[in-house]
Coordinates of C-alpha atoms in Angstrom, one line a residue:
X166 CA 11.5 3.4 -10.8
X167 CA 11.1 -0.3 -10.5
X168 CA 9.4 -0.9 -7.2
X169 CA 9.8 -4.0 -5.0
X170 CA 6.5 -5.9 -4.6
X171 CA 5.1 -9.3 -3.6
X172 CA 2.2 -10.9 -5.3
X173 CA -0.1 -13.1 -3.3
X174 CA -2.9 -15.2 -5.0
X175 CA -4.5 -15.0 -8.4
X176 CA -7.5 -13.1 -9.7
X177 CA -8.5 -9.5 -10.1
X178 CA -5.5 -7.3 -9.2
X179 CA -5.5 -5.3 -5.9
X180 CA -2.5 -3.0 -5.3
X181 CA -1.8 -2.2 -1.7
X182 CA 0.3 0.9 -0.8
X183 CA 1.6 1.3 2.7
X184 CA 2.1 4.5 4.8
X185 CA 5.1 6.7 5.7
X186 CA 8.0 4.7 7.3
X187 CA 6.1 1.5 6.4
X188 CA 6.8 -1.4 4.1
X189 CA 4.8 -4.1 2.3
X190 CA 5.2 -6.5 5.2
X191 CA 2.8 -4.3 7.2
X192 CA 0.0 -5.6 4.9
X193 CA 1.0 -9.2 4.6
X194 CA -1.8 -10.6 6.8
X195 CA -4.5 -8.6 5.0
X196 CA -2.9 -9.5 1.6
X197 CA -3.1 -13.2 2.4
X198 CA -6.7 -12.9 3.6
X199 CA -8.0 -10.9 0.7
X200 CA -6.2 -13.2 -1.8
X201 CA -8.3 -16.1 -0.5
X202 CA -11.3 -14.3 -2.0
X203 CA -10.1 -14.4 -5.5
X204 CA -7.8 -11.4 -5.7
X205 CA -4.2 -11.1 -6.8
X206 CA -2.8 -8.9 -3.9
X207 CA 0.2 -6.8 -5.0
X208 CA 1.9 -5.6 -1.8
X209 CA 4.1 -2.7 -2.8
X210 CA 7.2 -1.0 -1.3
X211 CA 7.0 2.6 -2.2
X212 CA 10.2 4.4 -3.2
X213 CA 12.6 5.1 -0.3
X214 CA 10.8 2.3 1.7
X215 CA 11.3 -1.4 2.2
X216 CA 13.3 -3.1 -0.5
X217 CA 12.5 -0.5 -3.2
X218 CA 15.3 1.8 -4.5
X219 CA 16.3 4.9 -2.7
X220 CA 16.2 8.3 -4.5
X221 CA 16.4 11.9 -3.4
X222 CA 13.2 12.7 -5.4
X223 CA 10.2 12.2 -3.1
X224 CA 6.8 13.6 -3.8
X225 CA 3.4 12.4 -4.8
X226 CA 4.1 12.8 -8.5
X227 CA 7.2 10.5 -8.3
X228 CA 5.4 8.1 -6.0
X229 CA 2.4 7.8 -8.3
X230 CA 4.5 7.5 -11.4
X231 CA 6.3 4.5 -9.9
X232 CA 3.0 2.8 -9.2
X233 CA 1.8 3.5 -12.8
X234 CA 5.0 2.0 -14.1
X235 CA 4.5 -1.1 -12.0
X236 CA 0.9 -1.5 -13.3
X237 CA 2.2 -1.2 -16.9
X238 CA 5.1 -3.5 -16.4
X239 CA 2.8 -6.2 -15.0
X240 CA 0.4 -5.5 -17.8
X241 CA -2.5 -5.1 -15.4
X242 CA -5.9 -3.7 -16.3
X243 CA -8.8 -2.3 -14.2
X244 CA -6.9 -2.6 -11.0
X245 CA -8.3 -2.1 -7.6
X246 CA -6.1 0.3 -5.7
X247 CA -5.8 0.6 -1.9
X248 CA -3.6 3.0 0.0
X249 CA -3.1 3.9 3.6
X250 CA -1.9 7.4 4.7
X251 CA 1.1 8.3 2.5
X252 CA 0.0 5.4 0.3
X253 CA -3.6 6.7 0.3
X254 CA -2.5 10.1 -1.1
X255 CA -0.4 8.3 -3.7
X256 CA -3.4 6.1 -4.6
X257 CA -5.5 9.3 -5.0
X258 CA -2.9 10.8 -7.3
X259 CA -2.8 7.7 -9.4
X260 CA -6.6 7.5 -9.8
X261 CA -7.0 11.2 -10.6
X262 CA -4.3 11.2 -13.3
X263 CA -4.8 7.7 -14.6
X264 CA -8.5 6.8 -14.2
X265 CA -8.5 4.4 -17.1
X266 CA -6.1 2.1 -15.1
X267 CA -8.2 2.0 -11.9
X268 CA -11.5 0.2 -11.4
X269 CA -12.1 1.0 -7.7
X270 CA -10.2 3.1 -5.1
X271 CA -9.9 2.6 -1.4
X272 CA -8.3 5.3 0.7
X273 CA -7.5 4.5 4.3
X274 CA -7.4 7.2 7.0
X275 CA -6.2 10.1 4.9
X276 CA -8.0 13.0 3.1
X277 CA -6.9 15.0 0.1
X278 CA -6.5 18.1 2.3
X279 CA -3.2 19.7 3.5
X280 CA -1.7 18.3 6.6
X281 CA 0.9 20.3 8.6
X282 CA 4.2 18.6 9.2
X283 CA 3.8 16.4 12.3
X284 CA 6.6 13.9 12.1
X285 CA 9.3 15.9 13.8
X286 CA 9.2 13.8 16.9
X287 CA 9.6 10.5 15.0
X288 CA 12.4 11.9 12.8
X289 CA 14.3 13.3 15.8
X290 CA 13.9 9.9 17.6
X291 CA 15.3 8.1 14.5
X292 CA 18.3 10.4 14.4
X293 CA 19.0 9.7 18.0
X294 CA 19.7 6.1 17.2
X295 CA 23.3 6.1 16.1
X296 CA 23.6 2.9 14.1
X297 CA 27.4 3.3 13.9
X298 CA 27.6 2.8 17.7
X299 CA 24.7 0.5 18.3
X300 CA 25.2 -3.2 17.6
X301 CA 21.9 -4.7 18.8
X302 CA 18.3 -4.3 18.1
X303 CA 17.6 -4.1 21.8
X304 CA 20.0 -1.2 22.0
X305 CA 18.1 0.7 19.3
X306 CA 14.8 -0.1 21.0
X307 CA 16.1 1.3 24.3
X308 CA 17.1 4.6 22.7
X309 CA 13.9 4.9 20.7
X310 CA 12.0 4.3 24.0
X311 CA 13.5 7.5 25.4
X312 CA 11.9 9.5 22.6
X313 CA 8.8 7.6 21.7
X314 CA 6.4 6.4 24.4
X315 CA 3.7 4.8 22.2
X316 CA 4.5 1.1 22.0
X317 CA 2.8 0.6 18.6
X318 CA 4.7 3.4 16.9
X319 CA 8.0 2.2 18.3
X320 CA 7.5 -1.4 17.1
X321 CA 6.3 -0.1 13.7
X322 CA 9.5 1.8 13.2
X323 CA 11.7 -1.1 14.6
X324 CA 10.3 -3.4 11.9
X325 CA 12.4 -1.4 9.5
X326 CA 15.7 -2.2 11.2
X327 CA 17.9 -4.8 9.5
X328 CA 21.4 -6.1 9.5
X329 CA 23.2 -4.4 6.5
X330 CA 26.3 -6.5 7.3
X331 CA 27.2 -8.9 10.1
X332 CA 28.0 -6.0 12.4
X333 CA 26.1 -3.0 10.9
X334 CA 22.4 -2.2 11.5
X335 CA 20.5 0.1 9.1
X336 CA 17.0 1.4 8.4
X337 CA 15.1 0.1 5.4
X338 CA 13.7 3.6 4.7
X339 CA 15.7 6.4 3.3
X340 CA 15.5 8.8 6.3
X341 CA 17.6 11.5 4.6
X342 CA 15.3 11.8 1.6
X343 CA 12.1 11.6 3.6
X344 CA 13.3 14.3 6.0
X345 CA 14.5 16.5 3.2
X346 CA 11.0 16.3 1.5
X347 CA 8.8 16.0 4.6
X348 CA 6.8 19.0 3.5
X349 CA 5.7 17.1 0.4
X350 CA 4.1 14.4 2.5
X351 CA 1.4 16.7 3.8
X352 CA 0.6 18.6 0.6
X353 CA -2.9 18.9 -0.6
X354 CA -4.1 16.7 -3.4
X355 CA -5.0 19.1 -6.2
X356 CA -6.3 18.1 -9.6
X357 CA -8.3 19.4 -12.5
X358 CA -9.7 15.9 -12.9
X359 CA -12.3 14.0 -10.9
X360 CA -12.2 10.3 -10.3
X361 CA -15.8 9.2 -11.0
X362 CA -15.5 5.5 -10.3
X363 CA -16.5 3.9 -7.0
X364 CA -14.3 5.1 -4.1
X365 CA -14.3 4.1 -0.4
X366 CA -12.7 6.2 2.3
X367 CA -12.1 4.5 5.6
X368 CA -11.3 6.2 8.8
X369 CA -10.6 5.1 12.3
X370 CA -13.0 6.2 15.0
X371 CA -10.1 7.3 17.3
X372 CA -8.2 9.0 14.4
X373 CA -8.4 12.7 13.5
X374 CA -7.0 12.3 10.0
X375 CA -10.4 12.5 8.3
X376 CA -12.9 14.9 9.8
X377 CA -16.6 15.3 8.8
X378 CA -15.8 18.7 7.3
X379 CA -13.3 17.0 4.9
X380 CA -16.2 15.4 3.0
X381 CA -16.7 18.5 0.9
X382 CA -13.2 18.3 -0.5
X383 CA -13.4 14.5 -0.8
X384 CA -16.7 14.7 -2.8
X385 CA -15.3 17.4 -5.1
X386 CA -12.5 15.1 -6.3
X387 CA -14.2 11.8 -5.8
X388 CA -17.9 12.3 -6.4
X389 CA -18.8 8.6 -6.4
X390 CA -17.3 8.1 -2.9
X391 CA -18.5 7.2 0.6
X392 CA -16.9 7.4 4.0
X393 CA -17.1 4.7 6.7
X394 CA -15.7 4.6 10.2
X395 CA -14.0 1.7 11.8
X396 CA -15.1 1.4 15.5
X397 CA -12.4 1.6 18.2
X398 CA -9.7 2.0 15.5
X399 CA -6.9 4.5 15.3
X400 CA -4.8 5.5 12.3
X401 CA -3.7 1.9 11.5
X402 CA -7.2 0.8 10.8
X403 CA -6.2 -2.6 9.2
X404 CA -4.2 -3.5 12.3
X405 CA -6.7 -2.2 15.0
X406 CA -9.8 -3.7 13.4
X407 CA -8.6 -6.4 11.0
X408 CA -11.8 -8.4 10.7
X409 CA -14.0 -5.4 10.3
X410 CA -11.5 -4.0 7.7
X411 CA -11.4 -7.2 5.7
X412 CA -15.2 -7.5 5.6
X413 CA -15.8 -4.0 4.6
X414 CA -13.1 -3.9 1.9
X415 CA -14.3 -7.2 0.5
X416 CA -17.9 -6.0 0.4
X417 CA -16.9 -2.8 -1.4
X418 CA -14.8 -4.7 -4.0
X419 CA -17.5 -7.4 -4.7
X420 CA -20.4 -5.0 -5.2

């Protein structure tokens, strides 16, 4: 699948993969900042997200194959690969199966372990917004507010709302395909391969996605890896601690 992406800057390629229900715009600020340090930042919309095509097939093999296709189409070599959450598991799959394409790997607030399905509340909230009846963004926000109390999560989802026509709102993401394959999102990353090159795992101090006990599984697949913790940050580390995140990613890439 030909993915939508935006390239910022020139230099060594850094591919950036967003999380579930996200889009490349979520990483625009970071992309601009890191590009100023001599990197070509490729902000990517994963399949069924942003402006990339929709398809009923949605698992990490398809997601990673799409990224490999982009790398090959752009004739990139020795890419740095950064992924957050869903994008992090996608990045891990790319690196494990295509190590020759990847120079360094950065995984943000996700481990290779299995995660139980925990998006039911968000999916139910999105379904409660009947876009055939709602004709304003404020109307959609009001209904989402009845189901989702967290302001950040609500605004994150609303960024995906767009005017499909002059009178019809729609979601950028393919909700039907994501819901149908939601079990795939939490699946364990399993591989007979190991990614031996430098790898950085970043977690938020307030997040529970990567626990200390997950280090055994991480080291098994990524023996040349280290884990650092962003102070006072939750799951969206790059948004909660932007300067800390930029400095630590830059330091890892330049070593």
